[in-house]
Amino acid sequence: MEEKQKTVDQVMHDRMKEMKVETMYDRYQAQLPQCGYGSLALCCRHCNYGPCNIDPFGKGPKKGICGADANTFAARHFLRMSGAGTACHSDHGRAVAHLLVATARGEAPGYRIKDVEKLMAVAECFGVKTKDRKINEIAEEVGEMALMEFGKPYGTLLFLKRAPEARQKIWEKIGIASRAIDREVCESFHRTGIGGDQDYKNLTKQAMRVALADGWGGSMIATELQDILFGTPKPVQGRSSMGVLKKDSVNIIVHGHEPQLAEAIVMASSDPEVTNAVHATGAKRVVVAGLCCTANELLVRHGIPMAGHMTMQEPAISTGVVELMVVDIQCVMQAIVETAKHFHTKIVTTLPKAKISGAEHVEFSDEHAVDAAKKILLMAVDNYKNRDNKKVFIPGGAEPNIVAGFSHETIKYMLGGRFRASYRPLNDNIINGRIRGVVGIAGCTSPKVGVGEESYVNLAKELIANDILVVATGCAAGQCADGGLMIPEMKDACGAGLKEVCEAVGIPPVLHSGACVDNSRILIAVSEMAKEGGLGNDISDLPVAGVCLEWMSEKAIAIGQYFVASGVYTVFGTNSPVAGAPDMQRLLTSEMEELVGARWDFEKDFKKIARMVIDHIEKKRDALGINVKKERKLYDMAERRALERECKPAPSGHH
Ligand code: MSK
């Protein structure tokens, strides 16, 4: 039997083992068996009576010292995760809003407004006047309005209005329309403290409200305002593989989430002082490559190469060619400082709110972004001389070309054309069955599934073979890009219907839509599909689903919860975060459907997940009446004569 080719991840981990460089997989093994109480959400340490555990099987305690039961333990845990995830995406959004205001005021040299059309669209949604006003004036007010969304004392979030009316009514009816973003995060932590909210159903409702403040609040602010500042993604060719790092170049990796840092590094990389310094070292050029969601941001907007997804941060350093890894915030592992010690790589942190012991720190601010970026680049160039060529190992060298940059505007434009951009053609293709449905695959990569398992790649292949269009974000998108799925030629792996559509439009069947904050693009896309007509009135009517196979971050839980609260059936892999509390598990996986028309599922096996998602899509199609097969009617002779009589033209003068 032909041996399966090793993935880049696997090759690099073999290499790191050889070099005795510790990896996250080693540390994962060292943690096994992981704490059973923690895994089942049955450990509470919210107060110093604890830590309290609940024994789900034996005769041990069934309550904490305060009397809280398993459902309260699990629901509080779930709400805190949703709140923390929302805080991450939203604080990111707040930073972008500040940058927009600073740019509009001329206080952020180097940055400018790139997408005026989107600025106008957001201004309209925020009720900001645009007539006879300068672009910068409008941008300043839009930025300020966005900042108000975090702390306004009254009302609900402005972007909630973008959802179909039927969805907004559900949110209002059950009291989960999000108010100010900070208020929802703050209240979530208040309610989960000792002696607060102790009703698992009520806690889960707040988990919906805080998560909606992420998807339709912080994340949407981040995505939309980033598009205004850095450009809305359009189809762009890119490369994704560790092979984007070059032996003959100064390599700098930008890792984290907030694109303002990465954009500044890109701007400064062509500064003559930097290019001259590079040439003086004998290196050919400076390579800026992205990692994690920063990579997604750079890729979808500029086609800047992507070195890998989250679990590849240690392997990337272990290529021995990375002069410097500069990080901002989220999904950056403390371990990289130790990995870097085996090589010449410098680790540089940039934000006052995210430092790492042992890393160097160059403070980054909107006002001095390009100066800080230049300083960081020159540090990288200076470090080139310290590279140890004996340690250099870049796996593969194959650099799959990918086509990325599928914002919801792009999808609309590609399907409908510049002057009649709409979701009509997509809806029509779903109605006629060429496309059975759409699945968003989002989220993290995790050592829990094994080294280089390519679970997202396998799932996506299964889905496109069944005529399901896939939209990918975050590290799931990174894995699909590495796996070579984001090229138009992948049409040949599709079912006949999807293949026909991909061929006609010239799109890959797996669309890269950006970073994890960009799941907000999926919310807008499904809202527009519902509003376009022919597929019901609400998001929950659509034949769509969301999947996250290797969830890790609290952000993933917030995303899952806002997908479900928005009406999207969502399946998570590995394990349920509330598995030890049967009522809570039932609430998420069944009863939420009655509340919001969608629910969660948890399943380890990606093949089963593919089946679950396909079944769900077919169920929705049945409910919409678009799976009706016209039965072939065979007429007998008497019926044929009757038909002929009916079809004969009426005699003239007879009406
Ligand atoms: S980076 S949150 S591992 S998607 Fe957005 Fe990737 Fe998950 Fe971090």
XYZ file of C-alpha atoms and ligand atoms in Angstrom:
663
model
C 0.000 0.000 0.000
C 1.268 3.465 -0.878
C 2.497 5.318 2.203
C 0.579 8.505 2.949
C 2.739 11.570 2.472
C 3.573 13.315 5.719
C 2.079 16.736 6.334
C 4.363 19.707 6.986
C 3.292 19.541 10.636
C 4.382 15.932 10.911
C 7.693 16.514 9.130
C 8.486 19.431 11.416
C 7.578 17.533 14.549
C 9.887 14.680 13.551
C 12.619 17.242 13.032
C 11.934 18.917 16.402
C 12.062 15.532 18.111
C 15.433 14.860 16.517
C 16.677 18.247 17.725
C 15.179 17.698 21.193
C 13.010 20.791 20.890
C 9.941 20.429 23.099
C 6.544 20.780 21.373
C 2.967 21.333 22.464
C 2.359 17.649 21.712
C 5.007 16.683 24.287
C 3.387 18.960 26.829
C -0.038 17.558 25.956
C 1.229 14.018 26.580
C 2.705 15.163 29.883
C -0.738 16.409 30.934
C -2.437 13.067 30.327
C -4.697 11.928 31.825
C -6.232 15.385 31.942
C -8.339 16.244 34.993
C -11.692 14.451 34.627
C -13.596 17.007 36.708
C -12.239 19.882 34.642
C -12.937 18.100 31.347
C -16.563 17.566 32.358
C -17.006 21.127 33.708
C -17.499 19.689 37.202
C -14.787 21.644 38.947
C -15.652 25.039 40.441
C -13.112 27.453 41.836
C -15.125 30.639 41.596
C -14.720 31.195 45.339
C -12.341 30.142 48.060
C -14.751 27.617 49.597
C -13.497 25.547 46.715
C -12.140 24.119 44.599
C -15.290 21.981 44.669
C -15.822 18.894 42.529
C -18.956 17.014 41.623
C -18.747 13.267 41.183
C -20.808 12.415 38.104
C -20.660 8.615 38.468
C -19.911 7.424 41.989
C -21.144 8.215 45.485
C -19.060 11.373 45.823
C -20.472 14.885 46.274
C -23.261 16.035 43.977
C -23.069 19.678 45.059
C -20.471 22.321 45.791
C -20.145 23.785 49.315
C -22.563 26.622 48.370
C -25.055 24.029 47.098
C -24.446 24.703 43.373
C -25.243 21.617 41.307
C -23.667 20.185 38.145
C -25.804 22.276 35.801
C -24.883 25.486 37.587
C -21.187 24.503 37.531
C -21.301 23.789 33.798
C -23.503 26.754 32.823
C -21.354 29.222 34.772
C -18.271 27.775 33.145
C -19.911 28.001 29.714
C -20.993 31.606 30.279
C -17.526 32.615 31.446
C -16.033 31.074 28.333
C -18.535 32.899 26.130
C -17.823 36.145 27.998
C -14.048 35.761 27.758
C -14.246 34.914 24.055
C -16.425 37.959 23.469
C -13.965 40.117 25.421
C -11.079 38.988 23.170
C -12.785 39.711 19.849
C -14.367 42.883 21.148
C -11.251 44.408 22.664
C -9.687 43.782 19.259
C -12.652 45.638 17.696
C -12.207 48.515 20.135
C -8.539 48.889 19.134
C -9.565 49.125 15.475
C -12.214 51.754 16.312
C -9.577 53.837 18.114
C -7.305 53.492 15.088
C -10.086 54.642 12.754
C -10.659 57.760 14.865
C -6.904 58.446 15.058
C -6.550 57.964 11.295
C -9.457 60.300 10.571
C -7.889 62.944 12.816
C -4.527 62.578 11.108
C -2.965 61.219 14.284
C -1.942 57.802 12.907
C 0.665 58.421 10.200
C 0.866 55.705 7.579
C -2.738 54.576 7.876
C -5.527 55.851 5.629
C -9.136 55.150 4.708
C -9.013 52.553 1.952
C -12.627 51.506 1.465
C -14.911 54.528 1.253
C -17.841 52.436 0.000
C -17.770 50.345 3.151
C -17.352 53.457 5.293
C -20.579 54.773 3.779
C -22.396 51.476 4.362
C -21.378 51.404 8.039
C -22.213 55.115 8.390
C -25.702 54.409 7.104
C -26.150 51.547 9.542
C -24.952 53.758 12.423
C -27.183 56.661 11.323
C -24.168 58.903 10.620
C -24.906 61.681 8.108
C -22.758 61.501 4.978
C -24.143 64.214 2.712
C -21.766 67.120 2.048
C -19.274 65.859 4.606
C -15.597 65.082 4.230
C -14.532 61.435 4.326
C -12.424 61.973 7.434
C -15.300 63.653 9.263
C -17.545 60.696 8.504
C -14.822 58.223 9.480
C -14.228 60.002 12.779
C -17.911 59.879 13.664
C -18.227 56.234 12.581
C -15.231 55.365 14.802
C -16.726 57.239 17.729
C -20.106 55.580 17.237
C -18.340 52.207 17.210
C -16.616 53.090 20.489
C -19.991 54.028 21.987
C -21.212 50.508 21.248
C -18.965 49.281 24.043
C -20.400 51.383 26.829
C -23.639 53.095 25.849
C -26.039 53.088 28.792
C -29.244 52.461 26.839
C -30.489 50.572 23.801
C -29.199 47.561 21.909
C -26.354 47.080 19.444
C -26.732 48.862 16.120
C -25.478 45.974 13.953
C -28.277 43.716 15.274
C -30.470 45.563 12.747
C -28.587 43.789 9.969
C -30.199 40.468 10.886
C -33.476 39.405 9.252
C -36.491 40.889 11.022
C -37.732 37.472 12.121
C -34.401 36.880 13.905
C -34.485 40.267 15.620
C -37.972 39.481 16.908
C -36.762 36.207 18.458
C -33.931 38.026 20.235
C -36.322 40.644 21.579
C -38.952 38.122 22.593
C -36.618 36.021 24.719
C -34.617 38.996 25.967
C -31.226 38.302 24.416
C -30.782 41.343 22.154
C -27.343 42.520 23.269
C -26.939 45.883 24.938
C -23.511 47.553 25.166
C -20.646 45.078 24.601
C -18.772 45.835 27.838
C -22.021 45.636 29.766
C -22.696 42.108 28.507
C -19.167 40.970 29.347
C -19.255 42.618 32.772
C -22.706 41.221 33.596
C -21.611 37.723 32.541
C -18.798 37.769 35.080
C -21.040 39.313 37.737
C -23.678 36.626 37.253
C -21.162 33.784 37.455
C -19.627 34.845 40.761
C -20.543 33.029 43.994
C -24.166 33.598 44.918
C -25.186 35.135 41.593
C -27.268 33.574 38.832
C -27.836 29.909 39.694
C -30.320 28.806 37.048
C -28.574 27.061 34.169
C -31.225 28.098 31.643
C -30.953 31.730 32.639
C -27.158 31.559 32.544
C -27.297 30.074 29.030
C -29.546 32.910 27.867
C -26.931 35.381 29.030
C -24.323 33.281 27.208
C -26.368 33.943 24.060
C -26.649 37.650 24.773
C -22.940 38.086 25.438
C -22.007 35.949 22.423
C -24.295 37.995 20.171
C -22.393 41.034 21.452
C -19.344 39.341 19.959
C -20.672 38.276 16.542
C -22.924 41.271 15.886
C -20.850 43.628 18.061
C -17.128 43.426 18.706
C -16.228 41.053 15.884
C -18.386 42.864 13.348
C -16.888 46.198 14.401
C -13.393 44.700 13.998
C -14.133 43.256 10.554
C -15.982 46.243 9.128
C -13.615 48.904 10.436
C -10.561 46.891 9.358
C -12.054 46.711 5.880
C -12.497 50.492 5.917
C -8.871 50.979 6.954
C -7.070 48.174 5.151
C -9.433 47.309 2.306
C -12.250 44.804 1.925
C -10.850 41.444 0.806
C -11.147 40.611 -2.869
C -9.966 37.431 -4.563
C -6.234 37.385 -4.356
C -3.581 34.790 -5.099
C -1.481 33.727 -2.167
C 0.726 31.005 -0.819
C 0.395 28.968 2.279
C 3.084 26.650 3.543
C 6.186 26.791 5.672
C 8.004 26.893 2.344
C 7.154 30.605 2.116
C 10.117 31.181 4.457
C 13.321 31.539 2.447
C 16.895 30.517 3.154
C 18.328 33.478 1.266
C 16.133 36.103 2.956
C 15.607 37.823 6.253
C 12.418 36.180 7.529
C 10.040 37.883 9.915
C 6.836 36.249 11.129
C 3.889 38.333 12.323
C 1.742 36.328 14.732
C -1.466 37.108 16.600
C -4.676 38.823 15.574
C -4.817 42.582 15.186
C -3.832 43.547 11.641
C -2.753 47.100 12.471
C 0.644 45.753 13.603
C 1.053 43.501 10.574
C -0.029 46.281 8.203
C 2.591 48.595 9.715
C 5.290 45.904 9.332
C 4.321 45.484 5.676
C 4.431 49.272 5.129
C 7.828 49.603 6.808
C 9.329 46.615 4.975
C 9.754 48.725 1.834
C 11.352 51.646 3.691
C 14.761 52.391 2.075
C 16.506 52.223 5.451
C 15.228 48.659 5.844
C 15.917 47.517 2.273
C 19.437 48.995 2.370
C 20.135 47.244 5.654
C 18.884 43.973 4.159
C 21.202 44.288 1.148
C 24.140 45.075 3.423
C 23.696 41.667 5.079
C 23.902 39.834 1.747
C 20.326 38.590 2.097
C 18.175 38.905 -1.017
C 15.166 40.517 0.596
C 12.962 40.591 3.643
C 10.138 38.064 3.748
C 7.140 39.019 5.876
C 4.984 35.971 6.554
C 1.881 35.678 8.689
C 0.960 33.049 11.244
C -2.358 32.269 12.910
C -5.153 34.812 12.345
C -2.745 37.637 11.520
C -1.787 35.432 8.573
C -5.421 35.203 7.518
C -5.825 38.981 7.703
C -2.730 39.608 5.568
C -3.545 36.842 3.133
C -7.140 37.826 2.350
C -6.295 41.503 1.875
C -2.858 41.443 0.271
C -1.989 37.867 -0.672
C 0.922 38.024 1.794
C 2.184 34.464 2.356
C 1.039 32.445 5.280
C 3.503 30.321 7.232
C 0.868 28.358 9.109
C -1.939 28.130 11.616
C -1.925 28.196 15.399
C -0.265 24.861 16.179
C 2.554 25.705 13.757
C 4.075 28.523 15.800
C 6.780 26.322 17.343
C 7.517 24.433 14.084
C 7.854 27.733 12.210
C 10.611 28.864 14.585
C 12.227 25.426 14.270
C 12.918 25.976 10.576
C 15.929 27.906 11.866
C 15.393 30.713 9.341
C 13.144 33.006 11.347
C 15.121 36.027 12.422
C 12.268 37.461 14.432
C 8.712 36.618 15.411
C 6.666 39.669 16.347
C 3.405 39.096 18.209
C 0.444 41.112 19.382
C -2.291 39.221 21.188
C -4.409 36.018 21.316
C -3.283 32.441 20.607
C 0.384 33.288 21.135
C 1.931 30.532 23.294
C 4.371 31.385 26.067
C 6.338 28.340 24.852
C 7.707 30.166 21.807
C 10.243 31.942 24.002
C 11.703 28.529 24.956
C 11.565 27.242 21.357
C 13.393 30.358 20.184
C 16.258 29.636 22.606
C 17.229 26.637 20.442
C 17.719 28.967 17.479
C 18.727 32.575 16.881
C 15.097 33.781 16.665
C 14.066 36.871 18.615
C 10.557 37.022 20.062
C 9.159 40.545 20.264
C 5.940 41.517 22.018
C 4.290 44.806 21.112
C 1.237 45.500 23.255
C 1.253 46.785 26.831
C -1.567 44.316 27.549
C 0.278 41.238 26.237
C 3.871 40.771 27.353
C 5.698 37.431 27.686
C 8.476 36.820 30.216
C 11.766 36.445 28.395
C 10.624 38.181 25.197
C 11.857 41.584 24.063
C 9.263 44.349 24.001
C 8.860 47.133 21.449
C 5.833 49.219 22.287
C 3.406 49.688 19.432
C 0.952 52.578 19.200
C -1.304 54.022 16.507
C 0.684 57.268 16.580
C 4.114 55.655 16.090
C 3.188 52.401 14.363
C 5.463 52.682 11.348
C 8.437 53.783 13.491
C 7.945 50.796 15.811
C 7.555 48.499 12.789
C 10.786 49.841 11.284
C 12.636 49.290 14.546
C 11.377 45.695 14.682
C 12.389 45.053 11.062
C 15.877 46.424 11.672
C 16.192 44.124 14.708
C 15.343 41.203 12.415
C 17.858 42.302 9.787
C 20.537 42.691 12.438
C 19.825 39.183 13.699
C 20.350 37.591 10.253
C 24.087 37.258 10.905
C 23.368 35.045 13.910
C 21.568 32.386 11.888
C 23.120 28.930 12.233
C 22.924 27.349 8.786
C 23.415 23.879 10.248
C 20.032 24.210 11.922
C 18.167 25.352 8.811
C 15.396 23.036 7.670
C 12.452 24.234 5.576
C 10.070 21.377 4.871
C 8.580 20.607 1.506
C 9.251 23.677 -0.506
C 5.948 23.162 -2.234
C 4.023 26.376 -1.999
C 0.458 25.676 -2.991
C -1.116 28.618 -4.722
C -4.351 29.584 -3.138
C -7.090 32.006 -4.006
C -8.313 33.774 -0.886
C -10.253 36.936 -0.064
C -13.895 35.935 -0.111
C -15.636 38.623 1.894
C -19.428 38.482 1.701
C -19.267 41.412 -0.734
C -16.968 39.380 -2.980
C -19.205 36.327 -2.895
C -22.130 38.540 -3.848
C -20.170 40.231 -6.611
C -18.713 37.025 -8.039
C -22.075 35.384 -8.160
C -24.108 38.343 -9.332
C -21.719 40.630 -11.191
C -20.657 44.217 -10.452
C -23.948 45.888 -11.327
C -26.354 43.298 -10.056
C -24.373 41.910 -7.136
C -26.771 39.852 -5.073
C -27.254 36.534 -3.374
C -29.996 35.645 -5.882
C -27.781 33.323 -7.946
C -26.570 31.536 -4.793
C -30.127 31.135 -3.516
C -31.259 29.945 -6.953
C -28.477 27.372 -7.097
C -29.479 26.150 -3.652
C -33.131 25.994 -4.691
C -32.355 24.085 -7.898
C -30.150 21.734 -5.874
C -26.813 22.266 -7.626
C -25.610 23.505 -4.262
C -27.268 21.552 -1.431
C -26.267 24.076 1.229
C -23.451 26.095 2.756
C -21.254 25.183 5.723
C -18.999 27.584 7.604
C -15.986 25.805 9.032
C -14.212 27.877 11.604
C -11.855 27.633 14.462
C -8.729 26.370 16.011
C -6.252 23.554 15.561
C -5.510 21.358 18.580
C -2.995 18.738 19.764
C -5.973 16.700 20.992
C -6.514 15.358 17.474
C -2.877 14.360 16.869
C -0.012 15.840 14.836
C -0.962 17.074 11.361
C -4.268 15.218 11.272
C -5.851 17.602 8.729
C -9.319 17.098 10.148
C -10.712 20.232 8.483
C -9.279 19.205 5.125
C -10.935 15.803 5.366
C -14.256 17.273 6.443
C -14.212 19.901 3.701
C -13.463 17.236 1.077
C -16.418 15.200 2.290
C -18.714 18.232 2.151
C -17.753 19.490 -1.298
C -18.090 15.967 -2.681
C -21.687 16.232 -1.499
C -22.285 19.553 -3.268
C -21.949 21.677 -0.155
C -20.161 24.997 -0.546
C -17.666 25.606 2.271
C -16.730 28.984 3.727
C -13.698 28.800 6.031
C -12.184 31.186 8.567
C -9.491 31.198 11.248
C -7.065 28.325 11.650
C -9.529 25.967 9.950
C -9.048 28.115 6.849
C -5.290 27.983 7.367
C -5.375 24.196 7.417
C -7.582 24.040 4.302
C -5.202 26.429 2.549
C -2.208 24.236 3.434
C -4.202 21.230 2.313
C -4.540 22.715 -1.180
C -8.345 23.055 -1.133
C -8.522 26.738 -1.984
C -7.830 26.600 -5.674
C -10.424 26.604 -8.479
C -9.038 23.234 -9.679
C -10.568 21.652 -6.583
C -13.838 21.742 -8.511
C -12.895 18.259 -9.665
C -13.305 17.009 -6.105
C -16.872 18.357 -5.959
C -20.183 16.729 -6.687
C -21.527 17.442 -10.180
C -23.744 20.365 -9.120
C -21.186 22.306 -7.104
C -18.585 21.597 -9.772
C -20.809 23.222 -12.381
C -21.230 26.354 -10.236
C -17.510 26.593 -9.387
C -16.638 26.162 -13.054
C -19.106 28.823 -14.204
C -18.079 31.388 -11.586
C -14.397 30.475 -11.322
C -14.311 30.074 -7.541
C -12.792 27.341 -5.393
C -15.350 25.211 -3.529
C -13.714 26.145 -0.213
C -13.715 29.911 0.230
C -11.263 31.664 2.541
C -13.162 34.427 4.343
C -10.561 35.585 6.810
C -9.672 35.445 10.494
C -11.753 34.350 13.473
C -13.290 37.829 13.915
C -14.409 37.502 10.294
C -17.032 34.930 11.197
C -19.090 38.104 11.356
C -18.882 38.038 7.532
C -20.729 34.715 7.651
C -23.473 36.311 9.795
C -23.971 39.023 7.194
C -23.909 36.506 4.334
C -26.565 34.262 5.892
C -28.695 37.305 6.758
C -28.559 38.455 3.145
C -29.400 34.965 1.925
C -32.472 34.935 4.168
C -33.503 38.439 3.055
C -32.966 37.622 -0.626
C -35.969 35.304 -0.526
C -36.849 31.802 -1.610
C -35.166 30.144 1.364
C -37.518 31.129 4.182
C -37.550 34.284 6.280
C -34.936 33.645 8.855
C -31.376 32.334 9.153
C -32.731 29.236 10.897
C -34.697 28.359 7.729
C -31.567 28.152 5.571
C -29.795 24.907 4.646
C -26.602 26.021 6.377
C -24.474 24.859 9.305
C -21.339 25.752 11.250
C -18.552 23.388 12.283
C -15.497 23.715 14.509
C -13.581 20.450 14.798
C -10.619 21.305 16.990
C -11.946 24.053 19.225
C -9.547 25.335 21.801
C -10.027 29.010 22.526
C -12.843 30.569 24.556
C -13.372 32.636 21.407
C -14.497 29.471 19.653
C -17.214 28.933 22.279
C -18.395 32.526 21.836
C -18.496 31.991 18.054
C -20.414 28.721 18.396
C -22.899 30.315 20.768
C -23.534 33.320 18.515
C -23.902 31.054 15.489
C -26.563 29.039 17.343
C -28.273 32.149 18.784
C -28.363 33.528 15.237
C -30.109 30.373 13.993
C -27.220 28.278 12.653
C -26.964 24.600 13.609
C -23.403 24.180 14.921
C -21.280 21.102 15.564
C -18.091 21.096 17.629
C -15.504 18.317 17.591
C -13.294 16.856 20.369
C -15.447 17.257 23.496
C -18.456 19.118 24.878
C -17.538 21.852 27.375
C -20.556 20.885 29.523
C -20.456 17.092 29.230
C -20.729 16.434 32.991
C -24.085 18.167 33.333
C -26.759 16.184 31.456
C -29.515 18.842 31.700
C -27.169 21.559 30.500
C -25.958 19.320 27.686
C -29.582 18.668 26.684
C -30.330 22.388 26.762
C -27.521 23.100 24.294
C -28.060 20.103 22.033
C -31.842 20.030 21.943
C -33.896 22.607 23.863
C -32.136 25.618 22.358
C -33.840 24.696 19.115
C -37.215 25.658 20.628
C -35.791 28.959 21.797
C -33.771 30.120 18.802
C -34.442 27.585 16.031
C -30.943 26.098 16.179
C -28.846 23.964 18.476
C -25.383 22.630 19.238
C -24.036 19.143 18.654
C -20.785 17.629 19.883
C -19.085 14.766 18.102
C -15.496 13.534 17.814
C -15.579 11.702 14.503
C -15.348 14.022 11.484
C -17.087 11.472 9.222
C -20.059 11.419 11.574
C -19.988 15.217 11.691
C -20.123 15.343 7.890
C -23.154 13.030 7.972
C -24.849 15.087 10.698
C -24.341 18.299 8.753
C -25.533 16.785 5.460
C -28.629 15.345 7.174
C -29.351 18.724 8.729
C -29.056 20.453 5.367
C -31.378 17.936 3.715
C -33.868 18.353 6.568
C -33.896 22.102 6.015
C -34.310 21.592 2.275
C -37.284 19.311 2.934
C -38.848 21.893 5.229
C -38.399 24.568 2.554
C -40.082 22.280 0.023
C -37.118 22.479 -2.342
C -36.453 18.760 -2.267
C -39.787 17.948 -3.885
C -39.184 15.392 -6.567
C -41.771 15.545 -9.380
C -43.077 12.031 -9.798
C -43.226 10.763 -13.369
C -46.882 10.315 -14.228
C -47.650 7.437 -16.529
C -50.987 7.986 -18.261
C -53.296 5.152 -19.277
C -55.270 5.362 -22.523
C -58.500 6.786 -20.990
C -56.565 9.529 -19.196
C -54.664 10.377 -22.380
C -57.957 10.855 -24.314
C -59.372 13.009 -21.526
C -56.227 15.127 -21.607
C -56.460 15.554 -25.366
C -60.109 16.705 -25.002
C -59.092 19.248 -22.337
C -56.263 20.591 -24.463
C -58.283 21.043 -27.648
C -58.768 24.733 -28.531
C -62.243 25.971 -27.717
C -64.509 26.557 -30.738
C -64.358 30.173 -31.899
C -66.794 32.500 -30.206
C -66.828 30.291 -27.162
C -65.133 31.726 -24.083
S -6.240 32.039 15.788
S -8.845 31.337 18.210
S -6.511 29.127 17.207
S -8.993 30.057 15.030
Fe -7.833 33.150 15.482
Fe -6.836 30.080 15.320
Fe -8.657 29.551 17.141
Fe -6.725 31.157 17.697
